[in-house]
Amino acid sequence: MQNVLVTGGAGFIGSNFVHTLLASDPGVHIINLDALTYAGSLENLQDLPDPARHTFIRGDICDRPLLDDLFRRYAIDTVVHFAAETHVDRSILGPGQFIQTNVVGTFTLLEAARQAWLDVRPLPTGQVRFHHVSTDEVFGSLAPHDPPFCETTPYAPNSPYAASKAASDHLVRAYFHTYGLPVTITNCSNNYGPRQFPEKLIPLVILNGLQGKPLPVYGDGQQVRDWLYVEDHCEAICLALQRGQPGQTYNVGGGNQPPNLEVIHTLCDILDEVSPASSGDPHGSQMRFVTDRPGHDRRYAMDIRKIEQELGWRPRQSLHDGLLKTVAWYLDHPQWVSSILQSSDFTAWVERNYAQRAARRG
């Protein structure tokens, strides 16, 4: 890797990856392409290690002339593709943008890479790599005693978001088998950590808790996710780039699978300790059970034996320690929090998503 195109590198996982790669590999130059939609922010790219090796380009992955210019101008040899619409609730309310970004955008990026690497200036396949970052939601939902998802689990997406990511996975795989484009895919479980936009559960609970606002709990709160600390995920992607075999898929999970209600209780306990409410009430008193999401998947879990055995990766962070670090990050970055909470998109989204959800105390 020398010249790495990171798409969506101003978003949550993408920006953490940019920080990680610059710190770990002194030989890379990152070209960071991001459209700066609601979930992307230049605030996420503050305090980069060696910022001279980072070039930010504001643009859309559906813009083929722009992509062709970036591949040519910067001699791109590696693509790490994060850019995606990712929130299930948003996909239910407006699926069209998910198809455009996640499906059409991935296709456009694959075509640009194919032309640059295989047609215009054919390169040895060992010198280039297209890495696609995907999700466990493409596999559907697990019953309580089902085995975890593995790399050969049949796809069964249940939301417009998951279906759009499944389509993009299939495109990436097809470009390997049809054209010989050297690709790898990682399917990750639910990420959490610094710089996450607060439409997602963990940052929403943290920031609402700090502001004394209600903490929404979907349905009965017994949905199970496999929580993965974002820095662990970034390390897994780095290993997939360095050691992963072209054409292979690797599942990445955190090995932390409590029900959502337990995660919320843990966050409330942490907030009670590090930032007690001025009223003296425990943060748990702010919890409100709300109408569940339509078609809400009940359980996710990841079998990570393949990436353990082939690439030598394991998650480092326990859930409790990761939540402690995450809360501390939000407390230590009030400017980031303020810029997000003041955005009109976030305010409108909260009102739109929760206005029709009747709330009740537990």
Coordinates of C-alpha atoms in Angstrom, one line a residue:
M1 CA 0.0 0.0 0.0
Q2 CA 1.2 3.4 -1.0
N3 CA -1.7 5.5 -2.3
V4 CA -4.9 4.5 -0.5
L5 CA -8.3 5.8 -1.5
V6 CA -10.6 5.8 1.5
T7 CA -14.2 6.4 0.7
G8 CA -16.4 7.7 3.4
G9 CA -13.3 8.7 5.4
A10 CA -15.0 11.5 7.3
G11 CA -17.7 9.3 8.7
F12 CA -17.6 7.2 11.9
I13 CA -15.6 4.0 11.0
G14 CA -13.9 5.6 8.0
S15 CA -12.3 8.5 10.1
N16 CA -11.2 6.1 12.8
F17 CA -9.6 4.0 10.1
V18 CA -7.8 7.1 8.7
H19 CA -6.4 7.8 12.2
T20 CA -5.4 4.2 12.6
L21 CA -3.7 3.7 9.2
L22 CA -1.7 7.0 9.4
A23 CA -0.5 6.0 12.9
S24 CA 0.5 2.5 12.0
D25 CA 1.9 2.8 8.4
P26 CA 4.4 5.6 7.8
G27 CA 4.6 4.8 4.1
V28 CA 1.0 5.5 3.0
H29 CA -0.7 8.5 1.6
I30 CA -4.4 8.6 2.1
I31 CA -6.8 10.2 -0.4
N32 CA -10.0 10.6 1.6
L33 CA -13.1 11.0 -0.5
D34 CA -16.3 11.9 1.3
A35 CA -19.5 13.7 0.3
L36 CA -19.9 15.2 3.8
T37 CA -23.5 14.2 4.2
Y38 CA -25.1 14.4 7.7
A39 CA -22.9 11.6 9.1
G40 CA -19.6 12.8 7.8
S41 CA -17.7 15.7 9.4
L42 CA -14.3 17.3 9.1
E43 CA -14.4 17.5 12.9
N44 CA -13.7 13.7 12.7
L45 CA -10.4 14.4 11.0
Q46 CA -8.9 16.8 13.6
D47 CA -5.6 15.9 15.2
L48 CA -4.5 13.4 12.5
P49 CA -1.1 11.7 12.9
D50 CA 1.1 13.3 10.2
P51 CA -1.7 15.2 8.3
A52 CA 0.7 15.9 5.4
R53 CA 0.1 12.3 4.3
H54 CA -3.7 12.9 4.2
T55 CA -5.5 14.6 1.3
F56 CA -9.2 15.3 1.7
I57 CA -11.5 15.5 -1.4
R58 CA -15.1 16.4 -1.1
G59 CA -17.1 14.4 -3.6
D60 CA -19.5 11.6 -4.4
I61 CA -18.6 8.0 -5.2
C62 CA -21.3 8.1 -7.9
D63 CA -19.3 10.7 -9.8
R64 CA -17.4 8.6 -12.3
P65 CA -15.3 11.4 -13.9
L66 CA -14.1 12.4 -10.4
L67 CA -13.1 8.8 -9.5
D68 CA -11.3 8.4 -12.8
D69 CA -9.3 11.6 -12.1
L70 CA -8.4 10.5 -8.6
F71 CA -7.2 7.0 -9.7
R72 CA -5.0 8.7 -12.4
R73 CA -3.8 11.7 -10.5
Y74 CA -2.8 9.9 -7.3
A75 CA -1.9 6.5 -8.8
I76 CA -4.3 4.8 -6.4
D77 CA -3.2 1.2 -5.6
T78 CA -5.6 0.4 -2.7
V79 CA -9.3 1.2 -2.2
V80 CA -10.9 0.9 1.3
H81 CA -14.6 1.4 0.7
F82 CA -16.6 2.6 3.7
A83 CA -18.9 5.1 2.0
A84 CA -22.5 4.0 2.6
E85 CA -25.8 5.0 4.1
T86 CA -26.0 2.8 7.2
H87 CA -29.0 3.6 9.5
V88 CA -31.8 1.1 9.3
D89 CA -34.5 3.5 10.5
R90 CA -33.5 6.0 7.7
S91 CA -33.6 3.2 5.1
I92 CA -37.2 2.4 6.2
L93 CA -38.3 6.0 5.8
G94 CA -36.3 6.7 2.6
P95 CA -34.8 3.7 0.9
G96 CA -33.9 5.4 -2.4
Q97 CA -30.7 7.0 -1.1
F98 CA -29.5 3.7 0.1
I99 CA -29.9 2.1 -3.3
Q100 CA -28.1 5.1 -4.9
T101 CA -25.1 5.2 -2.5
N102 CA -24.7 1.6 -1.5
V103 CA -25.5 -0.1 -4.8
V104 CA -24.9 2.4 -7.6
G105 CA -22.0 4.0 -5.7
T106 CA -20.2 0.7 -5.2
F107 CA -20.8 -0.3 -8.8
T108 CA -19.3 3.1 -10.0
L109 CA -16.2 2.6 -7.7
L110 CA -15.7 -0.9 -8.9
E111 CA -15.9 0.2 -12.6
A112 CA -13.3 3.0 -11.9
A113 CA -10.9 0.5 -10.2
R114 CA -11.4 -2.1 -13.0
Q115 CA -10.6 0.5 -15.7
A116 CA -7.6 2.0 -13.8
W117 CA -6.0 -1.3 -12.8
L118 CA -7.0 -3.9 -15.4
D119 CA -7.6 -1.9 -18.6
V120 CA -5.8 1.5 -18.9
R121 CA -2.6 0.5 -17.1
P122 CA -2.7 -3.2 -16.3
L123 CA -1.0 -3.9 -13.0
P124 CA 0.0 -7.1 -11.4
T125 CA -2.9 -8.1 -9.2
G126 CA -0.6 -8.5 -6.2
Q127 CA 0.1 -4.7 -6.3
V128 CA -3.5 -3.5 -6.0
R129 CA -6.4 -4.3 -3.7
F130 CA -10.1 -3.3 -3.4
H131 CA -11.4 -3.8 0.1
H132 CA -15.1 -3.6 0.8
V133 CA -16.5 -2.9 4.3
S134 CA -19.9 -4.6 4.9
T135 CA -22.2 -5.6 7.7
D136 CA -23.5 -8.7 9.5
E137 CA -27.1 -7.5 8.7
V138 CA -26.9 -9.0 5.2
F139 CA -27.3 -12.4 6.9
G140 CA -30.7 -11.6 8.5
S141 CA -31.7 -12.4 12.0
L142 CA -30.8 -15.3 14.4
A143 CA -33.1 -17.2 16.7
P144 CA -31.9 -17.4 20.4
H145 CA -30.1 -20.7 20.0
D146 CA -29.0 -20.5 16.4
P147 CA -25.2 -20.7 15.7
P148 CA -23.4 -17.4 14.9
F149 CA -23.2 -16.2 11.3
C150 CA -20.2 -17.5 9.4
E151 CA -18.8 -16.5 6.0
T152 CA -20.9 -19.1 4.2
T153 CA -24.2 -18.2 5.9
P154 CA -26.8 -17.6 3.2
Y155 CA -27.8 -13.9 2.7
A156 CA -31.3 -13.0 4.0
P157 CA -31.4 -9.2 4.5
N158 CA -34.5 -7.9 6.2
S159 CA -34.3 -4.1 5.8
P160 CA -33.7 -1.8 2.8
Y161 CA -30.3 -1.0 4.3
A162 CA -29.3 -4.6 4.7
A163 CA -30.6 -5.4 1.2
S164 CA -28.6 -2.6 -0.3
K165 CA -25.4 -3.8 1.4
A166 CA -26.1 -7.4 0.3
A167 CA -26.3 -6.1 -3.3
S168 CA -23.0 -4.3 -3.0
D169 CA -21.3 -7.4 -1.5
H170 CA -22.5 -9.5 -4.5
L171 CA -21.2 -6.9 -6.9
V172 CA -17.7 -6.9 -5.3
R173 CA -17.6 -10.7 -5.3
A174 CA -18.7 -10.8 -9.0
Y175 CA -15.9 -8.4 -10.0
F176 CA -13.4 -10.8 -8.5
H177 CA -14.8 -13.9 -10.2
T178 CA -15.7 -12.2 -13.6
Y179 CA -12.8 -9.7 -14.1
G180 CA -10.1 -10.9 -11.7
L181 CA -10.3 -7.7 -9.7
P182 CA -8.4 -8.4 -6.4
V183 CA -11.0 -7.8 -3.7
T184 CA -11.5 -8.6 -0.1
I185 CA -14.6 -8.1 2.0
T186 CA -15.1 -7.8 5.8
N187 CA -18.6 -8.2 7.3
C188 CA -18.6 -6.5 10.7
S189 CA -21.0 -6.5 13.6
N190 CA -22.3 -3.3 15.3
N191 CA -19.5 -0.8 15.9
Y192 CA -19.3 1.7 18.7
G193 CA -16.6 4.1 19.9
P194 CA -15.4 7.7 19.2
R195 CA -16.8 9.9 16.5
Q196 CA -20.1 8.0 16.0
F197 CA -23.0 10.0 14.9
P198 CA -25.7 10.0 17.6
E199 CA -28.5 8.5 15.6
K200 CA -27.1 5.1 16.7
L201 CA -27.9 3.5 20.1
I202 CA -24.7 4.0 22.2
P203 CA -23.9 7.7 21.4
L204 CA -27.6 8.6 21.5
V205 CA -27.8 7.1 25.0
I206 CA -24.6 8.9 26.1
L207 CA -25.6 12.3 24.8
N208 CA -29.3 12.1 25.8
G209 CA -28.2 11.0 29.2
L210 CA -25.8 13.9 29.6
Q211 CA -28.6 16.3 28.6
G212 CA -31.3 14.8 30.8
K213 CA -33.3 13.7 27.8
P214 CA -35.3 10.5 27.5
L215 CA -33.3 7.3 26.6
P216 CA -35.4 5.5 24.0
V217 CA -35.5 1.7 24.2
Y218 CA -37.0 -0.1 21.2
G219 CA -39.7 -2.7 22.0
D220 CA -38.7 -4.8 25.0
G221 CA -35.0 -4.0 24.7
Q222 CA -34.0 -7.7 24.3
Q223 CA -32.5 -7.3 20.8
V224 CA -29.0 -8.8 20.8
R225 CA -26.0 -7.3 18.9
D226 CA -22.4 -8.4 18.7
W227 CA -20.7 -5.1 19.8
L228 CA -17.3 -4.3 18.2
Y229 CA -15.1 -1.5 19.4
V230 CA -14.2 0.6 16.3
E231 CA -10.5 0.5 16.8
D232 CA -10.5 -3.3 16.9
H233 CA -12.5 -3.2 13.6
C234 CA -9.9 -0.9 12.0
E235 CA -7.1 -3.3 13.0
A236 CA -9.0 -6.1 11.4
I237 CA -9.3 -4.2 8.1
C238 CA -5.5 -3.4 8.2
L239 CA -4.8 -7.1 8.5
A240 CA -7.2 -8.0 5.7
L241 CA -5.4 -5.6 3.5
Q242 CA -2.0 -7.0 4.5
R243 CA -2.7 -10.7 4.7
G244 CA -6.1 -11.3 3.3
Q245 CA -6.4 -13.5 0.2
P246 CA -8.1 -12.0 -2.9
G247 CA -11.7 -13.1 -3.3
Q248 CA -12.1 -14.0 0.4
T249 CA -14.6 -12.7 3.0
Y250 CA -13.8 -12.3 6.7
N251 CA -16.4 -11.9 9.5
V252 CA -15.4 -9.4 12.2
G253 CA -17.2 -9.4 15.6
G254 CA -16.5 -8.2 19.1
G255 CA -17.6 -11.2 21.1
N256 CA -19.9 -9.0 23.2
Q257 CA -23.5 -10.0 22.9
P258 CA -25.7 -8.6 25.7
P259 CA -29.3 -7.5 25.0
N260 CA -29.6 -3.8 24.2
L261 CA -31.4 -3.1 27.5
E262 CA -28.3 -4.4 29.4
V263 CA -26.1 -2.1 27.3
I264 CA -28.2 0.9 28.2
H265 CA -28.2 0.0 31.9
T266 CA -24.4 -0.3 31.7
L267 CA -24.1 3.1 30.1
C268 CA -26.4 4.6 32.7
D269 CA -24.2 3.2 35.5
I270 CA -21.1 4.6 33.9
L271 CA -22.7 8.0 33.5
D272 CA -23.9 7.9 37.1
E273 CA -20.3 7.4 38.1
V274 CA -18.5 9.9 35.8
S275 CA -21.1 12.6 35.3
P276 CA -23.9 12.4 37.9
A277 CA -27.2 14.2 37.0
S278 CA -27.6 17.5 38.7
S279 CA -31.0 16.4 39.9
G280 CA -29.4 13.5 41.8
D281 CA -31.6 11.0 39.9
P282 CA -30.0 8.0 38.3
H283 CA -29.6 8.1 34.6
G284 CA -31.7 4.9 34.4
S285 CA -34.7 6.9 35.3
Q286 CA -34.6 8.6 31.9
M287 CA -35.3 5.3 30.0
R288 CA -38.5 5.2 28.0
F289 CA -39.7 2.1 26.1
V290 CA -40.9 3.1 22.6
T291 CA -42.6 1.3 19.7
D292 CA -40.2 -1.1 18.1
R293 CA -38.7 -0.7 14.6
P294 CA -40.7 -2.5 11.8
G295 CA -39.1 -5.8 11.1
H296 CA -36.5 -5.4 13.8
D297 CA -33.9 -8.2 13.6
R298 CA -33.8 -10.0 17.0
R299 CA -30.2 -11.2 17.3
Y300 CA -26.8 -11.0 15.5
A301 CA -23.7 -13.0 16.4
M302 CA -20.5 -13.5 14.4
D303 CA -18.3 -16.6 14.1
I304 CA -14.8 -15.0 13.8
R305 CA -12.7 -18.2 13.7
K306 CA -11.7 -17.7 10.0
I307 CA -10.1 -14.2 10.6
E308 CA -8.5 -15.5 13.9
Q309 CA -7.0 -18.5 12.2
E310 CA -6.0 -17.0 8.8
L311 CA -5.1 -13.4 9.7
G312 CA -4.3 -13.7 13.5
W313 CA -6.9 -11.1 14.5
R314 CA -8.9 -11.0 17.8
P315 CA -10.8 -8.1 19.4
R316 CA -8.8 -6.5 22.2
Q317 CA -11.5 -4.5 23.9
S318 CA -14.1 -5.9 26.3
L319 CA -17.5 -4.2 26.1
H320 CA -17.4 -2.6 29.5
D321 CA -13.9 -1.1 29.0
G322 CA -14.9 0.0 25.5
L323 CA -18.0 1.7 26.8
L324 CA -15.9 3.5 29.4
K325 CA -13.5 4.7 26.7
T326 CA -16.4 5.8 24.5
V327 CA -18.1 7.8 27.3
A328 CA -14.8 9.4 28.2
W329 CA -14.2 10.4 24.5
Y330 CA -17.6 12.2 24.3
L331 CA -17.0 14.0 27.6
D332 CA -13.5 15.1 26.4
H333 CA -14.7 16.5 23.1
P334 CA -17.5 19.0 23.8
Q335 CA -16.8 20.9 20.6
W336 CA -17.5 17.8 18.5
V337 CA -20.6 17.1 20.5
S338 CA -21.8 20.7 20.2
S339 CA -21.3 20.8 16.4
I340 CA -23.3 17.6 15.9
L341 CA -26.1 18.5 18.3
Q342 CA -26.6 21.9 16.7
S343 CA -26.9 20.4 13.2
S344 CA -30.4 20.8 11.7
D345 CA -30.3 17.3 10.2
F346 CA -29.8 15.6 13.6
T347 CA -32.6 17.6 15.2
A348 CA -35.0 16.9 12.3
W349 CA -34.1 13.3 12.3
V350 CA -34.8 12.8 16.0
E351 CA -38.2 14.5 15.7
R352 CA -39.1 12.5 12.6
N353 CA -38.0 9.1 14.0
Y354 CA -39.4 9.4 17.5
A355 CA -42.5 11.5 17.0
Q356 CA -44.7 8.5 16.2
R357 CA -43.2 6.2 18.9
A358 CA -45.4 6.2 22.0
A359 CA -43.2 6.2 25.1
R360 CA -43.7 4.5 28.4
R361 CA -41.5 4.1 31.5
G362 CA -40.1 0.6 32.2

